[in-house]
XYZ file of C-alpha atoms in Angstrom:
226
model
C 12.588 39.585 15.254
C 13.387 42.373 13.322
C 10.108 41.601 11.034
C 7.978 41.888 13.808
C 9.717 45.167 15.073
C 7.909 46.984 12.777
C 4.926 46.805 14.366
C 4.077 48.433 17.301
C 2.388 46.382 20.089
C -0.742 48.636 19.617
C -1.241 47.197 16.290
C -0.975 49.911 14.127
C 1.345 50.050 11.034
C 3.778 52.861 11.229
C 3.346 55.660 8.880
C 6.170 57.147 6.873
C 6.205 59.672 4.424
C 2.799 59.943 4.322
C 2.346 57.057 2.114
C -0.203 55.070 3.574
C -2.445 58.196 3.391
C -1.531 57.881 -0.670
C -2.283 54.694 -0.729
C -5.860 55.280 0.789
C -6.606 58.235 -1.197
C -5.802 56.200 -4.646
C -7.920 53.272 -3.207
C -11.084 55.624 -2.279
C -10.383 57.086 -6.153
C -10.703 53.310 -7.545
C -13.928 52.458 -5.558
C -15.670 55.743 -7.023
C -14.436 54.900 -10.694
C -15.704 51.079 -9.857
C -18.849 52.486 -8.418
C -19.681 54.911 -11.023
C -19.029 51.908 -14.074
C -21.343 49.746 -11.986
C -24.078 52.571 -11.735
C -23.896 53.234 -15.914
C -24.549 49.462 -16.377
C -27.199 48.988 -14.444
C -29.111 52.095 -15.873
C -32.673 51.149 -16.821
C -32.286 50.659 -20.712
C -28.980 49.343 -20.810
C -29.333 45.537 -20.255
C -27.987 43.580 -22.828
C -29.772 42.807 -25.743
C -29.595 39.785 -28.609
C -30.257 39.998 -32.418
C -30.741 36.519 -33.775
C -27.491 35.735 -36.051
C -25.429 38.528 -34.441
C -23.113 39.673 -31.552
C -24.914 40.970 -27.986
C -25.920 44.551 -28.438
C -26.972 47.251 -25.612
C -29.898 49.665 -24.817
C -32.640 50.858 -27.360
C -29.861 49.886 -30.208
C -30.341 46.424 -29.652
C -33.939 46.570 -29.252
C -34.206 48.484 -32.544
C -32.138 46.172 -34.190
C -34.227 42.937 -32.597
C -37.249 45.070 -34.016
C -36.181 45.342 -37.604
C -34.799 41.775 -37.817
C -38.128 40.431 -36.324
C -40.021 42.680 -38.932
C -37.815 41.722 -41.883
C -38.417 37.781 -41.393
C -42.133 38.533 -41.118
C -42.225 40.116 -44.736
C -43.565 37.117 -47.249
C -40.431 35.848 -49.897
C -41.079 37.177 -53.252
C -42.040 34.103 -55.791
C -38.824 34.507 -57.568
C -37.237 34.004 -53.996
C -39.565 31.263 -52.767
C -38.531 29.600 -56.225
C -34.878 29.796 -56.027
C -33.433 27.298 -58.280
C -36.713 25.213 -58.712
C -37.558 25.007 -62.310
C -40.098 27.809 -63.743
C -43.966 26.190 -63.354
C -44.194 27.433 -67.466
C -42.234 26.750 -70.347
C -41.477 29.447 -73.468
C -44.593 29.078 -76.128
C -41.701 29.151 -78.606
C -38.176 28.175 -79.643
C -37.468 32.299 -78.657
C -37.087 34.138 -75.096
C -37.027 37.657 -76.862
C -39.516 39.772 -75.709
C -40.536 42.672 -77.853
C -43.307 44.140 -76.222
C -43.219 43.467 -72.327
C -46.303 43.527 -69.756
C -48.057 47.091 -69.445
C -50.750 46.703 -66.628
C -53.749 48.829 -67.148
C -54.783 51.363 -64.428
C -58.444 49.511 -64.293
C -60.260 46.624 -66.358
C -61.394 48.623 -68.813
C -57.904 50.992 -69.543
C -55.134 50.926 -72.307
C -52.329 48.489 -71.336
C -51.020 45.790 -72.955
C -52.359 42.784 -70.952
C -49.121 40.133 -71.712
C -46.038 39.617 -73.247
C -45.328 39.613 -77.052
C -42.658 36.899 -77.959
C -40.380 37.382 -81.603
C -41.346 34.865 -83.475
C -40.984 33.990 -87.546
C -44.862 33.080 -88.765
C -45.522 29.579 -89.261
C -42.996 28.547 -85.705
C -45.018 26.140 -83.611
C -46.826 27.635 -80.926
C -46.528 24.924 -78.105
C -48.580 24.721 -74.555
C -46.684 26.643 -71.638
C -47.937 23.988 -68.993
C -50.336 21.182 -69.345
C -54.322 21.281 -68.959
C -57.391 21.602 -70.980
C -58.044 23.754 -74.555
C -61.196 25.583 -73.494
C -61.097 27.904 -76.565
C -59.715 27.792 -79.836
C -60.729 29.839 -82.993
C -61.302 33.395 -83.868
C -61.509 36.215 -81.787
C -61.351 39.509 -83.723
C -60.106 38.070 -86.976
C -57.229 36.807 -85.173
C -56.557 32.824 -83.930
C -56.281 32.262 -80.604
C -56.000 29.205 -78.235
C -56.724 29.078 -74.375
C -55.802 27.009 -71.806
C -57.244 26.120 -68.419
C -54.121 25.100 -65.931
C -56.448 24.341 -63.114
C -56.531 26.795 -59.586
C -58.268 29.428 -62.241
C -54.887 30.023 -63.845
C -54.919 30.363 -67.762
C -52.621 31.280 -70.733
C -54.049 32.258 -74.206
C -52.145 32.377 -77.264
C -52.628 34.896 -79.568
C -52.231 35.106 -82.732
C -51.973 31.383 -83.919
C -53.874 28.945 -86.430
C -54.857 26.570 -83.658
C -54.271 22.733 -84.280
C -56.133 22.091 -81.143
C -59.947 22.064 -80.375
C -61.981 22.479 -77.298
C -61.765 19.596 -74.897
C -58.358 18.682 -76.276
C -56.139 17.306 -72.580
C -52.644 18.952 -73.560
C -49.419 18.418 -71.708
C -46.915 20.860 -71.284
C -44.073 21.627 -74.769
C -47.192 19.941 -76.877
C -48.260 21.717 -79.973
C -51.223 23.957 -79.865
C -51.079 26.053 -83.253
C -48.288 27.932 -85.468
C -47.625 31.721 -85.513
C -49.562 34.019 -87.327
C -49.783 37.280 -88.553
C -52.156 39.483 -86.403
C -51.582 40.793 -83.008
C -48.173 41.713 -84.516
C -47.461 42.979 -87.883
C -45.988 40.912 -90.916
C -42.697 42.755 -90.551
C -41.932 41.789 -87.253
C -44.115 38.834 -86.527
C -44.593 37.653 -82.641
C -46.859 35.105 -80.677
C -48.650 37.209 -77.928
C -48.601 35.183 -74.458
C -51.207 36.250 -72.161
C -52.102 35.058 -68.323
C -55.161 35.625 -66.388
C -56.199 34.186 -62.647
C -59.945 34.010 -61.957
C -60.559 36.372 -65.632
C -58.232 39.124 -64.375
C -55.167 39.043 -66.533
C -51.881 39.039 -65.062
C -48.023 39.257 -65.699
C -47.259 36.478 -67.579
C -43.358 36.821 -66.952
C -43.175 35.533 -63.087
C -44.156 31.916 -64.669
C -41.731 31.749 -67.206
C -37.585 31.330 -67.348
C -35.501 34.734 -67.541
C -36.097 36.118 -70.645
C -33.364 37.347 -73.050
C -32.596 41.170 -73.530
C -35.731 42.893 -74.759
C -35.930 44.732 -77.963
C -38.957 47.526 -77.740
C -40.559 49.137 -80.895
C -42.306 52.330 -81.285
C -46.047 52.476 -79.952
C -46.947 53.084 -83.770
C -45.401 49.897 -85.230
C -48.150 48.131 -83.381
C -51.213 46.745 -84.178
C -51.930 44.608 -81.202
């Protein structure tokens, strides 16, 4: 048949034009460029790589990438993280969320700082228990009234300055009334309730504990007397 004709009985395919020699040179070129893709992704350092939560990445970028995710999930959650939208463990001492003087920590025990929170307050507003617990002080301290409160796991909040209607021993539960706001820690003019925190005696922010407070408004150093 005239199919068959084409090949010689020797087997071999007739060449013309050169073009199986083409088609041999192009197919020698496509086993090198296969070859040479082959040999770049089997390279030591560029196995494939996966970042929890992401798409496959290659080489040392995925293995930086793994190392930074793995080192970001091992960094504790803030409290205010942890928290979320769980209700604050404390409740405002007053009917106000202005602070006027905000937390200044000292640089050791014994330095200048101002060790809580000074809430705006008229005198006379009812100074109420930020969480429940036990009155384990309340009278004078410095010519000014002031009431503390033992929350249990060391924590405690004192109150400062207030005429206490609480005494020592008194079981309080949290929004009760402890004492009204007086003149003292801040001046007549702009009266305040001071809210302090302390864990095992070492005072500490105050603020974590409580709701977001409104917009502060800050005085001059001098117009203090706290």
């Amino acid at each position: 048949m005239q199919f068959l004709s084409a090949f010689p009985p020797s087997g071999r395919l007739l060449v013309r034009d050169g073009r199986v020699r083409c088609s041999a040179a192009a197919a020698f070129l496509l086993f090198l460029l296969l070859l040479l893709f082959l040999l770049l992704f089997l390279l030591p350092g560029t196995q494939v790589a996966s970042v929890p939560g992401g798409p496959p990445q290659q080489g040392l970028a995925a293995s930086a990438a793994a190392s930074a995710g793995a080192s970001a999930g091992a960094v504790p959650a803030s409290p205010a993280v942890e928290r979320g939208t769980e209700p604050a463990p404390w409740v405002w001492p007053t009917g106000s969320r202005t602070v006027s003087r905000p937390w200044e920590a000292p640089a050791n025990d014994y330095a200048a700082g101002h060790r809580g929170i000074d809430v705006r307050a008229p005198v006379g507003t009812a100074a109420v228990a930020v969480a429940g617990g036990t009155v384990t002080f309340a009278g004078p301290v410095a010519g000014r009234g002031v009431v503390t409160i033992d929350h249990g796991d060391g924590l405690r909040s004192t109150l400062d300055s207030v005429t206490p209607t609480v005494t020592t021993g008194d079981r309080v539960h949290q929004g009760d009334a402890v004492g009204r706001v007086a003149v003292g820690h801040c001046p007549a003019s702009t009266p305040c309730l001071h809210l302090g925190a302390r864990i095992d005696d070492r005072y500490v922010d105050p603020t974590p504990y409580l709701p977001p407070a409104a917009w502060p408004v800050l005085l001059p150093e001098s117009a203090w007397t706290g």
